[in-house]
Amino acid sequence: MFQNSPPTRFGTVYRDDLARPETVAVYLNANLVDIETNANASLVKRLRIACLAGPQFWAEAPVFVLAAGGIENARLLLNADKVERAGLGNGNDLVGRFFMDHPNIAKTANIVFSARYPNFAFYDYHRVRGIKIYGFLTLTAETLRREGLPNFYLGLDKGQLADESASVASLRSIYKSLRGGHWPDHLGFHLRRVVGDLDGLATTLYERALHREPPLFSTFYSCECPPDPASRVSLVAERDALGLRRAQLDWRLPGDFAATMQRAHRLIGEELGRLGLGRLRINTAETTQDPMSAIENGHHHMGTTRMHRDPKQGVVDADCRVHGKANLFIAGSSVFPTYSHDDPTMTIVALALRLADHLKARPS
Ligand SMILES: Cc1cc2nc3c(=O)[nH]c(=O)nc-3n(C[C@H](O)[C@H](O)[C@H](O)COP(=O)(O)OP(=O)(O)OC[C@H]3O[C@@H](n4cnc5c(N)ncnc54)[C@H](O)[C@@H]3O)c2cc1C
């Protein structure tokens, strides 16, 4: 199951803690633009910080933690190339590689639960003690191993047909994003689909108003992707406003992605049928012919400075320290060597707390 918490406005919630000078000094609108090392790049000496408005300064510290997000961590290391020409910590050509995200595909199948199954409302958004939760379907670890399937989940959208018209799907996508407090990805694309099918949209809304929605669910699928060195963040020649080379992303999915997605659906469908709980129909026309065209990313940027005890296989060691750099550490999901289908942030926080404990215990 998923549990949703309301967004935390960091400044509002933590302002008082952050304002206490003995705790931390906060510099807003200050961008890290360079990491300066000693002559053999074994030690970071200071950071160059720049503001878009012009001012620049240097920050010195005994220890540095890079925590700029799963793409930026790699971009900042690759840009810091004055001593190590391939980028700081990139002697083994690993920084930026093994990029992972969670592919999300909506409307992969329809499920109709039978009347014998009383708990299907669990899979729709509902509140338990004031907290918004919803359930999803997956397979046991044993079945996943036996079938050679990745970790995945099937979420359910109540009352939606997987083969509803594209304009209704777009309208729904816009509505869901706005309800979630943000603009949808590809807003122009969705608006064009809505405007291009006003007739179909009117018919659907008319039918919905007259007839109750059927007791069915459409599914959405998300899964883990194994690390692939060709899936990577690299730099392009174009520079941003502060002079850093911009990042480009080549996100690769496994070659058997469509096949494993179909197999996962089929197994869940067979089990629902065997137990008499419901029926699942894979929506082959819309999603599985060309899965890439229907994929959205999960906004989970992982793997670009992966952890491994061997510097030839990972950028950071088990303490999140960049191999070969005495005082440079990394926090964030860029250190994940692999990851399941789960959302990453709780693990990021757990690793950050672990890193903080490690730094506190370090002799100063
Ligand atoms: C729309 C959306 C929905 C999401 N939903 C979920 C969810 O439900 N569950 C979940 O677990 N995760 C979710 N995520 C992912 C989650 O936001 C990330 O996993 C998490 O924020 C990563 O934390 P981080 O501290 O490593 O990086 P970030 O939160 O990205 O923080 C990095 C910070 O570094 C700053 N920065 C970057 N470059 C520089 C620089 N050069 N100098 C100075 N500062 C810099 C950035 O401004 C940013 O403040 C979602 C993400 C998005 C976009």
CSV table of C-alpha atoms and ligand atoms in Angstrom, one decimal:
chain,number,residue,atom,x,y,z
A,1,MET,CA,0.0,0.0,0.0
A,2,PHE,CA,0.9,3.6,-0.5
A,3,GLN,CA,0.6,6.2,2.3
A,4,ASN,CA,0.4,9.9,1.2
A,5,SER,CA,1.6,12.6,3.5
A,6,PRO,CA,0.9,16.3,2.8
A,7,PRO,CA,3.8,18.3,1.4
A,8,THR,CA,6.2,19.8,3.9
A,9,ARG,CA,7.1,23.4,3.3
A,10,PHE,CA,10.7,23.1,4.4
A,11,GLY,CA,11.2,26.8,5.2
A,12,THR,CA,8.0,27.0,7.2
A,13,VAL,CA,8.5,23.9,9.2
A,14,TYR,CA,12.2,24.1,9.9
A,15,ARG,CA,12.9,27.9,9.8
A,16,ASP,CA,13.4,28.2,13.5
A,17,ASP,CA,15.8,25.3,13.7
A,18,LEU,CA,17.7,26.6,10.7
A,19,ALA,CA,18.0,30.1,12.1
A,20,ARG,CA,19.8,29.0,15.2
A,21,PRO,CA,23.5,29.9,14.4
A,22,GLU,CA,25.0,27.1,16.4
A,23,THR,CA,23.2,24.5,14.3
A,24,VAL,CA,23.8,25.5,10.7
A,25,ALA,CA,24.4,28.5,8.4
A,26,VAL,CA,22.0,28.8,5.5
A,27,TYR,CA,22.8,30.6,2.3
A,28,LEU,CA,19.8,30.9,0.0
A,29,ASN,CA,20.1,31.4,-3.8
A,30,ALA,CA,23.7,30.3,-3.6
A,31,ASN,CA,24.7,27.8,-6.3
A,32,LEU,CA,27.7,25.4,-6.1
A,33,VAL,CA,29.6,25.9,-9.3
A,34,ASP,CA,33.0,24.3,-8.7
A,35,ILE,CA,34.7,21.9,-6.4
A,36,GLU,CA,38.4,22.8,-5.8
A,37,THR,CA,40.8,20.0,-4.8
A,38,ASN,CA,44.5,19.7,-3.9
A,39,ALA,CA,47.0,18.9,-6.6
A,40,ASN,CA,46.3,15.1,-6.8
A,41,ALA,CA,42.5,15.5,-6.1
A,42,SER,CA,42.7,13.4,-3.0
A,43,LEU,CA,41.2,16.2,-0.8
A,44,VAL,CA,38.5,18.8,-1.5
A,45,LYS,CA,39.8,22.2,-0.3
A,46,ARG,CA,36.9,24.6,-1.0
A,47,LEU,CA,33.7,25.2,-3.1
A,48,ARG,CA,33.0,28.1,-5.4
A,49,ILE,CA,29.5,29.4,-4.9
A,50,ALA,CA,27.8,31.8,-7.3
A,51,CYS,CA,24.5,33.7,-7.3
A,52,LEU,CA,22.6,34.4,-10.5
A,53,ALA,CA,22.6,38.1,-9.6
A,54,GLY,CA,26.4,38.1,-9.8
A,55,PRO,CA,28.1,37.7,-6.3
A,56,GLN,CA,30.5,34.8,-5.8
A,57,PHE,CA,32.4,33.4,-2.8
A,58,TRP,CA,34.3,30.4,-1.6
A,59,ALA,CA,33.2,28.0,1.1
A,60,GLU,CA,35.8,26.1,3.1
A,61,ALA,CA,35.1,23.2,5.5
A,62,PRO,CA,36.9,20.1,6.8
A,63,VAL,CA,34.2,17.8,5.2
A,64,PHE,CA,31.8,18.3,2.2
A,65,VAL,CA,28.5,16.6,1.5
A,66,LEU,CA,27.1,16.8,-2.1
A,67,ALA,CA,23.3,16.6,-1.9
A,68,ALA,CA,22.0,18.3,-5.0
A,69,GLY,CA,19.7,15.5,-6.4
A,70,GLY,CA,20.2,12.4,-8.5
A,71,ILE,CA,21.1,14.2,-11.8
A,72,GLU,CA,22.8,17.3,-10.4
A,73,ASN,CA,25.2,15.3,-8.1
A,74,ALA,CA,26.6,13.7,-11.2
A,75,ARG,CA,26.6,16.9,-13.3
A,76,LEU,CA,28.5,18.8,-10.6
A,77,LEU,CA,31.2,16.1,-10.3
A,78,LEU,CA,31.6,15.9,-14.1
A,79,ASN,CA,31.8,19.7,-14.4
A,80,ALA,CA,34.6,19.8,-11.7
A,81,ASP,CA,37.3,18.7,-14.1
A,82,LYS,CA,40.3,21.0,-13.5
A,83,VAL,CA,42.4,18.3,-11.9
A,84,GLU,CA,40.7,15.0,-12.9
A,85,ARG,CA,40.0,15.8,-16.5
A,86,ALA,CA,37.1,13.2,-16.8
A,87,GLY,CA,35.4,14.8,-13.8
A,88,LEU,CA,36.0,14.6,-10.1
A,89,GLY,CA,35.8,11.0,-8.8
A,90,ASN,CA,35.3,9.8,-12.4
A,91,GLY,CA,38.6,8.0,-12.9
A,92,ASN,CA,36.7,4.7,-13.7
A,93,ASP,CA,34.1,6.3,-16.0
A,94,LEU,CA,31.2,5.6,-13.6
A,95,VAL,CA,29.9,9.0,-12.6
A,96,GLY,CA,26.5,9.6,-14.3
A,97,ARG,CA,26.2,5.9,-15.4
A,98,PHE,CA,23.6,3.4,-14.2
A,99,PHE,CA,20.9,6.0,-14.1
A,100,MET,CA,17.6,4.5,-12.9
A,101,ASP,CA,14.0,5.8,-12.6
A,102,HIS,CA,10.7,4.1,-12.2
A,103,PRO,CA,8.7,3.8,-15.5
A,104,ASN,CA,5.0,4.4,-14.9
A,105,ILE,CA,2.4,3.3,-17.4
A,106,ALA,CA,-1.3,4.1,-16.8
A,107,LYS,CA,-4.2,2.1,-18.1
A,108,THR,CA,-2.3,-1.1,-18.8
A,109,ALA,CA,-5.4,-3.3,-18.1
A,110,ASN,CA,-9.0,-3.4,-16.8
A,111,ILE,CA,-9.9,-5.4,-13.7
A,112,VAL,CA,-13.5,-6.2,-12.8
A,113,PHE,CA,-13.8,-7.5,-9.3
A,114,SER,CA,-16.5,-10.1,-8.7
A,115,ALA,CA,-19.2,-9.5,-6.1
A,116,ARG,CA,-17.5,-12.2,-4.0
A,117,TYR,CA,-14.6,-9.9,-3.3
A,118,PRO,CA,-15.7,-7.4,-0.7
A,119,ASN,CA,-12.6,-5.3,-0.2
A,120,PHE,CA,-11.9,-3.8,-3.6
A,121,ALA,CA,-12.5,-0.3,-2.2
A,122,PHE,CA,-9.1,-0.8,-0.4
A,123,TYR,CA,-7.4,-0.2,-3.7
A,124,ASP,CA,-9.0,3.2,-4.3
A,125,TYR,CA,-7.8,6.4,-2.4
A,126,HIS,CA,-9.3,6.3,1.1
A,127,ARG,CA,-8.5,7.6,4.5
A,128,VAL,CA,-7.5,5.6,7.6
A,129,ARG,CA,-7.2,7.7,10.8
A,130,GLY,CA,-7.0,10.8,8.6
A,131,ILE,CA,-4.2,9.5,6.4
A,132,LYS,CA,-4.7,9.0,2.7
A,133,ILE,CA,-3.8,5.5,1.6
A,134,TYR,CA,-4.4,3.1,-1.3
A,135,GLY,CA,-3.5,-0.5,-2.0
A,136,PHE,CA,-1.9,-2.1,-5.0
A,137,LEU,CA,-1.3,-5.6,-6.3
A,138,THR,CA,2.0,-7.4,-6.7
A,139,LEU,CA,3.3,-11.0,-6.6
A,140,THR,CA,5.2,-12.8,-3.8
A,141,ALA,CA,9.0,-12.6,-3.8
A,142,GLU,CA,9.1,-16.3,-4.5
A,143,THR,CA,6.9,-16.0,-7.7
A,144,LEU,CA,8.9,-13.0,-8.9
A,145,ARG,CA,12.1,-15.0,-8.5
A,146,ARG,CA,10.7,-18.1,-10.2
A,147,GLU,CA,9.3,-16.1,-13.1
A,148,GLY,CA,12.4,-13.9,-13.5
A,149,LEU,CA,10.2,-10.8,-13.0
A,150,PRO,CA,11.3,-7.4,-11.6
A,151,ASN,CA,9.7,-5.9,-8.5
A,152,PHE,CA,6.6,-4.2,-9.6
A,153,TYR,CA,3.2,-3.0,-8.5
A,154,LEU,CA,-0.2,-2.7,-10.2
A,155,GLY,CA,-2.1,0.3,-8.9
A,156,LEU,CA,-5.8,0.6,-9.6
A,157,ASP,CA,-7.9,3.6,-10.7
A,158,LYS,CA,-11.5,3.1,-9.8
A,159,GLY,CA,-14.2,3.5,-12.5
A,160,GLN,CA,-11.8,4.0,-15.3
A,161,LEU,CA,-11.7,2.1,-18.5
A,162,ALA,CA,-8.3,1.4,-19.9
A,163,ASP,CA,-9.7,1.9,-23.4
A,164,GLU,CA,-11.5,5.2,-22.7
A,165,SER,CA,-11.0,7.9,-25.3
A,166,ALA,CA,-7.7,9.8,-25.3
A,167,SER,CA,-9.5,13.1,-24.6
A,168,VAL,CA,-11.1,11.7,-21.4
A,169,ALA,CA,-7.7,10.3,-20.4
A,170,SER,CA,-6.1,13.7,-20.9
A,171,LEU,CA,-8.9,15.5,-19.0
A,172,ARG,CA,-8.4,13.0,-16.2
A,173,SER,CA,-4.6,13.5,-16.2
A,174,ILE,CA,-5.0,17.3,-16.0
A,175,TYR,CA,-7.6,17.0,-13.2
A,176,LYS,CA,-5.4,14.6,-11.1
A,177,SER,CA,-2.4,16.8,-11.4
A,178,LEU,CA,-4.3,20.0,-10.4
A,179,ARG,CA,-5.8,18.1,-7.5
A,180,GLY,CA,-2.3,17.0,-6.5
A,181,GLY,CA,-1.3,20.7,-6.5
A,182,HIS,CA,0.9,20.8,-9.7
A,183,TRP,CA,0.5,21.3,-13.4
A,184,PRO,CA,0.6,18.1,-15.4
A,185,ASP,CA,3.6,17.1,-17.5
A,186,HIS,CA,3.0,17.9,-21.2
A,187,LEU,CA,0.0,20.3,-20.5
A,188,GLY,CA,-0.1,21.5,-24.1
A,189,PHE,CA,-0.3,17.9,-25.4
A,190,HIS,CA,-3.2,17.1,-23.1
A,191,LEU,CA,-5.1,20.3,-23.9
A,192,ARG,CA,-4.7,19.6,-27.6
A,193,ARG,CA,-6.2,16.1,-27.2
A,194,VAL,CA,-9.1,17.5,-25.2
A,195,VAL,CA,-9.9,20.3,-27.7
A,196,GLY,CA,-9.4,17.9,-30.7
A,197,ASP,CA,-12.1,15.6,-29.4
A,198,LEU,CA,-14.9,17.8,-27.9
A,199,ASP,CA,-17.6,15.6,-29.6
A,200,GLY,CA,-16.3,12.4,-28.0
A,201,LEU,CA,-15.8,14.1,-24.7
A,202,ALA,CA,-19.4,15.4,-24.6
A,203,THR,CA,-20.7,11.9,-25.4
A,204,THR,CA,-18.7,10.4,-22.6
A,205,LEU,CA,-19.7,13.0,-20.0
A,206,TYR,CA,-23.4,12.6,-21.1
A,207,GLU,CA,-23.2,8.8,-20.7
A,208,ARG,CA,-21.5,9.1,-17.3
A,209,ALA,CA,-24.2,11.5,-16.1
A,210,LEU,CA,-27.0,9.1,-17.1
A,211,HIS,CA,-25.4,5.8,-16.1
A,212,ARG,CA,-23.5,4.9,-13.0
A,213,GLU,CA,-19.8,4.2,-13.5
A,214,PRO,CA,-19.1,0.4,-13.9
A,215,PRO,CA,-17.5,-1.3,-10.9
A,216,LEU,CA,-14.2,-1.7,-12.5
A,217,PHE,CA,-10.7,-0.5,-12.3
A,218,SER,CA,-8.0,0.3,-14.8
A,219,THR,CA,-4.4,-0.5,-13.7
A,220,PHE,CA,-1.2,1.4,-13.7
A,221,TYR,CA,2.1,-0.4,-13.7
A,222,SER,CA,5.5,0.6,-12.2
A,223,CYS,CA,8.6,-1.5,-11.8
A,224,GLU,CA,12.2,-1.5,-10.9
A,225,CYS,CA,14.8,-1.4,-13.6
A,226,PRO,CA,18.1,-3.2,-13.2
A,227,PRO,CA,21.2,-0.9,-13.4
A,228,ASP,CA,22.6,-0.5,-16.9
A,229,PRO,CA,25.8,1.4,-17.5
A,230,ALA,CA,24.5,2.7,-20.8
A,231,SER,CA,21.6,4.5,-19.0
A,232,ARG,CA,23.4,7.7,-18.1
A,233,VAL,CA,23.7,11.3,-17.4
A,234,SER,CA,26.5,13.1,-19.4
A,235,LEU,CA,27.4,16.6,-20.2
A,236,VAL,CA,26.8,18.6,-23.4
A,237,ALA,CA,28.8,21.6,-24.6
A,238,GLU,CA,25.9,24.1,-23.9
A,239,ARG,CA,26.4,26.0,-20.7
A,240,ASP,CA,23.9,27.3,-18.1
A,241,ALA,CA,23.7,30.9,-16.8
A,242,LEU,CA,26.5,30.2,-14.3
A,243,GLY,CA,28.8,28.6,-16.9
A,244,LEU,CA,28.3,25.0,-16.0
A,245,ARG,CA,27.9,22.5,-18.9
A,246,ARG,CA,24.3,21.2,-19.0
A,247,ALA,CA,23.3,17.6,-18.5
A,248,GLN,CA,21.8,15.3,-21.0
A,249,LEU,CA,20.0,12.1,-20.0
A,250,ASP,CA,19.9,8.8,-21.9
A,251,TRP,CA,17.5,6.7,-19.9
A,252,ARG,CA,17.4,3.1,-21.0
A,253,LEU,CA,14.8,0.5,-20.1
A,254,PRO,CA,15.6,-3.2,-20.1
A,255,GLY,CA,15.1,-5.0,-23.4
A,256,ASP,CA,12.5,-7.3,-21.9
A,257,PHE,CA,10.5,-4.5,-20.4
A,258,ALA,CA,7.3,-5.0,-22.4
A,259,ALA,CA,7.5,-8.8,-22.1
A,260,THR,CA,7.9,-8.8,-18.3
A,261,MET,CA,5.1,-6.2,-18.0
A,262,GLN,CA,2.7,-8.5,-19.9
A,263,ARG,CA,3.8,-11.5,-17.9
A,264,ALA,CA,3.2,-9.7,-14.6
A,265,HIS,CA,-0.3,-8.8,-15.7
A,266,ARG,CA,-1.1,-12.3,-16.9
A,267,LEU,CA,0.0,-13.9,-13.6
A,268,ILE,CA,-2.1,-11.5,-11.6
A,269,GLY,CA,-5.1,-12.1,-13.9
A,270,GLU,CA,-4.7,-15.9,-13.6
A,271,GLU,CA,-4.7,-15.7,-9.9
A,272,LEU,CA,-7.7,-13.4,-9.7
A,273,GLY,CA,-9.5,-15.8,-12.0
A,274,ARG,CA,-8.4,-18.9,-10.1
A,275,LEU,CA,-9.7,-17.5,-6.8
A,276,GLY,CA,-12.9,-16.2,-8.4
A,277,LEU,CA,-12.1,-12.7,-7.3
A,278,GLY,CA,-12.3,-10.9,-10.6
A,279,ARG,CA,-11.1,-10.8,-14.2
A,280,LEU,CA,-8.3,-8.9,-15.7
A,281,ARG,CA,-8.1,-7.8,-19.4
A,282,ILE,CA,-4.8,-6.5,-20.7
A,283,ASN,CA,-5.2,-3.5,-22.9
A,284,THR,CA,-2.9,-4.5,-25.7
A,285,ALA,CA,-4.0,-1.9,-28.2
A,286,GLU,CA,-3.1,1.2,-26.1
A,287,THR,CA,0.0,0.4,-24.1
A,288,THR,CA,1.8,-2.8,-24.8
A,289,GLN,CA,2.4,-2.4,-28.6
A,290,ASP,CA,4.8,0.4,-27.9
A,291,PRO,CA,5.3,0.8,-24.2
A,292,MET,CA,7.8,3.6,-24.6
A,293,SER,CA,5.2,5.9,-26.1
A,294,ALA,CA,3.0,5.6,-22.9
A,295,ILE,CA,5.7,5.8,-20.3
A,296,GLU,CA,6.1,8.5,-17.8
A,297,ASN,CA,9.0,8.6,-15.4
A,298,GLY,CA,8.6,8.5,-11.6
A,299,HIS,CA,10.7,11.6,-10.9
A,300,HIS,CA,13.0,9.2,-9.0
A,301,HIS,CA,16.6,9.9,-10.1
A,302,MET,CA,18.9,7.1,-8.9
A,303,GLY,CA,22.2,5.4,-9.4
A,304,THR,CA,24.4,8.0,-11.0
A,305,THR,CA,27.1,7.9,-8.2
A,306,ARG,CA,26.4,4.3,-7.2
A,307,MET,CA,27.8,2.7,-4.0
A,308,HIS,CA,30.2,-0.2,-4.2
A,309,ARG,CA,33.2,-1.1,-2.1
A,310,ASP,CA,35.3,-1.6,-5.2
A,311,PRO,CA,36.2,1.8,-6.9
A,312,LYS,CA,36.1,0.0,-10.3
A,313,GLN,CA,32.4,-0.7,-9.7
A,314,GLY,CA,31.1,2.2,-7.7
A,315,VAL,CA,31.7,6.0,-7.1
A,316,VAL,CA,31.1,6.0,-3.3
A,317,ASP,CA,32.1,3.5,-0.6
A,318,ALA,CA,29.8,2.1,2.0
A,319,ASP,CA,30.1,5.4,4.0
A,320,CYS,CA,28.9,7.4,1.0
A,321,ARG,CA,32.5,8.8,0.6
A,322,VAL,CA,33.7,9.3,-2.9
A,323,HIS,CA,36.4,6.8,-3.5
A,324,GLY,CA,39.9,8.3,-3.3
A,325,LYS,CA,38.6,11.6,-1.8
A,326,ALA,CA,39.3,11.9,1.9
A,327,ASN,CA,36.5,14.4,2.7
A,328,LEU,CA,33.9,14.4,0.0
A,329,PHE,CA,30.6,12.6,0.7
A,330,ILE,CA,27.4,12.2,-1.3
A,331,ALA,CA,23.8,12.1,0.0
A,332,GLY,CA,20.8,11.2,-2.1
A,333,SER,CA,19.5,8.4,-4.3
A,334,SER,CA,22.4,8.9,-6.7
A,335,VAL,CA,24.2,6.4,-4.4
A,336,PHE,CA,21.7,3.6,-4.8
A,337,PRO,CA,23.4,0.7,-6.6
A,338,THR,CA,20.0,-1.0,-7.3
A,339,TYR,CA,16.5,-0.2,-6.2
A,340,SER,CA,13.1,-1.9,-6.0
A,341,HIS,CA,9.8,-0.5,-7.3
A,342,ASP,CA,9.3,1.6,-4.1
A,343,ASP,CA,9.6,5.4,-3.8
A,344,PRO,CA,13.1,6.4,-2.8
A,345,THR,CA,12.8,9.3,-0.4
A,346,MET,CA,12.5,7.4,2.9
A,347,THR,CA,15.7,5.5,2.0
A,348,ILE,CA,17.4,8.8,1.1
A,349,VAL,CA,16.5,10.1,4.5
A,350,ALA,CA,17.7,6.9,6.3
A,351,LEU,CA,21.0,7.1,4.4
A,352,ALA,CA,21.4,10.8,5.2
A,353,LEU,CA,20.9,10.1,8.9
A,354,ARG,CA,23.4,7.3,8.7
A,355,LEU,CA,25.9,9.6,7.0
A,356,ALA,CA,25.4,12.3,9.7
A,357,ASP,CA,26.2,9.7,12.4
A,358,HIS,CA,29.3,8.7,10.5
A,359,LEU,CA,30.5,12.3,10.2
A,360,LYS,CA,29.8,13.0,13.9
A,361,ALA,CA,31.9,10.0,14.8
A,362,ARG,CA,34.8,11.0,12.6
A,363,PRO,CA,37.8,12.5,14.3
A,364,SER,CA,37.9,16.2,13.5
B,1,LIG,C1,6.5,15.6,-8.7
B,1,LIG,C2,7.3,14.7,-7.8
B,1,LIG,C3,6.7,13.8,-7.0
B,1,LIG,C4,7.5,13.0,-6.2
B,1,LIG,N1,6.8,12.1,-5.3
B,1,LIG,C5,7.5,11.3,-4.5
B,1,LIG,C6,6.9,10.4,-3.6
B,1,LIG,O1,5.6,10.4,-3.5
B,1,LIG,N2,7.6,9.6,-2.8
B,1,LIG,C7,9.0,9.7,-2.9
B,1,LIG,O2,9.7,8.9,-2.1
B,1,LIG,N3,9.6,10.5,-3.7
B,1,LIG,C8,8.9,11.3,-4.5
B,1,LIG,N4,9.6,12.2,-5.4
B,1,LIG,C9,11.1,12.1,-5.4
B,1,LIG,C10,11.7,13.0,-4.3
B,1,LIG,O3,11.3,14.3,-4.5
B,1,LIG,C11,13.2,12.8,-4.3
B,1,LIG,O4,13.5,11.5,-4.1
B,1,LIG,C12,13.9,13.7,-3.2
B,1,LIG,O5,13.4,15.0,-3.3
B,1,LIG,C13,15.4,13.6,-3.4
B,1,LIG,O6,16.0,14.3,-2.3
B,1,LIG,P1,17.4,14.9,-2.5
B,1,LIG,O7,17.6,15.7,-1.2
B,1,LIG,O8,18.4,13.9,-2.8
B,1,LIG,O9,17.3,15.9,-3.7
B,1,LIG,P2,16.4,17.2,-3.9
B,1,LIG,O10,15.1,17.1,-3.1
B,1,LIG,O11,16.3,17.3,-5.4
B,1,LIG,O12,17.3,18.3,-3.3
B,1,LIG,C14,18.4,18.8,-4.0
B,1,LIG,C15,18.6,20.3,-3.6
B,1,LIG,O13,19.8,20.7,-4.1
B,1,LIG,C16,19.6,22.0,-4.8
B,1,LIG,N5,20.7,22.1,-5.8
B,1,LIG,C17,20.8,21.5,-7.0
B,1,LIG,N6,21.9,21.9,-7.6
B,1,LIG,C18,22.5,22.8,-6.8
B,1,LIG,C19,23.7,23.6,-6.9
B,1,LIG,N7,24.5,23.6,-7.9
B,1,LIG,N8,24.0,24.4,-5.8
B,1,LIG,C20,23.2,24.5,-4.7
B,1,LIG,N9,22.1,23.8,-4.6
B,1,LIG,C21,21.8,22.9,-5.6
B,1,LIG,C22,18.3,21.9,-5.4
B,1,LIG,O14,17.8,23.2,-5.6
B,1,LIG,C23,17.5,21.1,-4.3
B,1,LIG,O15,17.0,22.0,-3.3
B,1,LIG,C24,8.9,13.0,-6.2
B,1,LIG,C25,9.5,13.9,-7.0
B,1,LIG,C26,8.7,14.8,-7.8
B,1,LIG,C27,9.5,15.8,-8.7
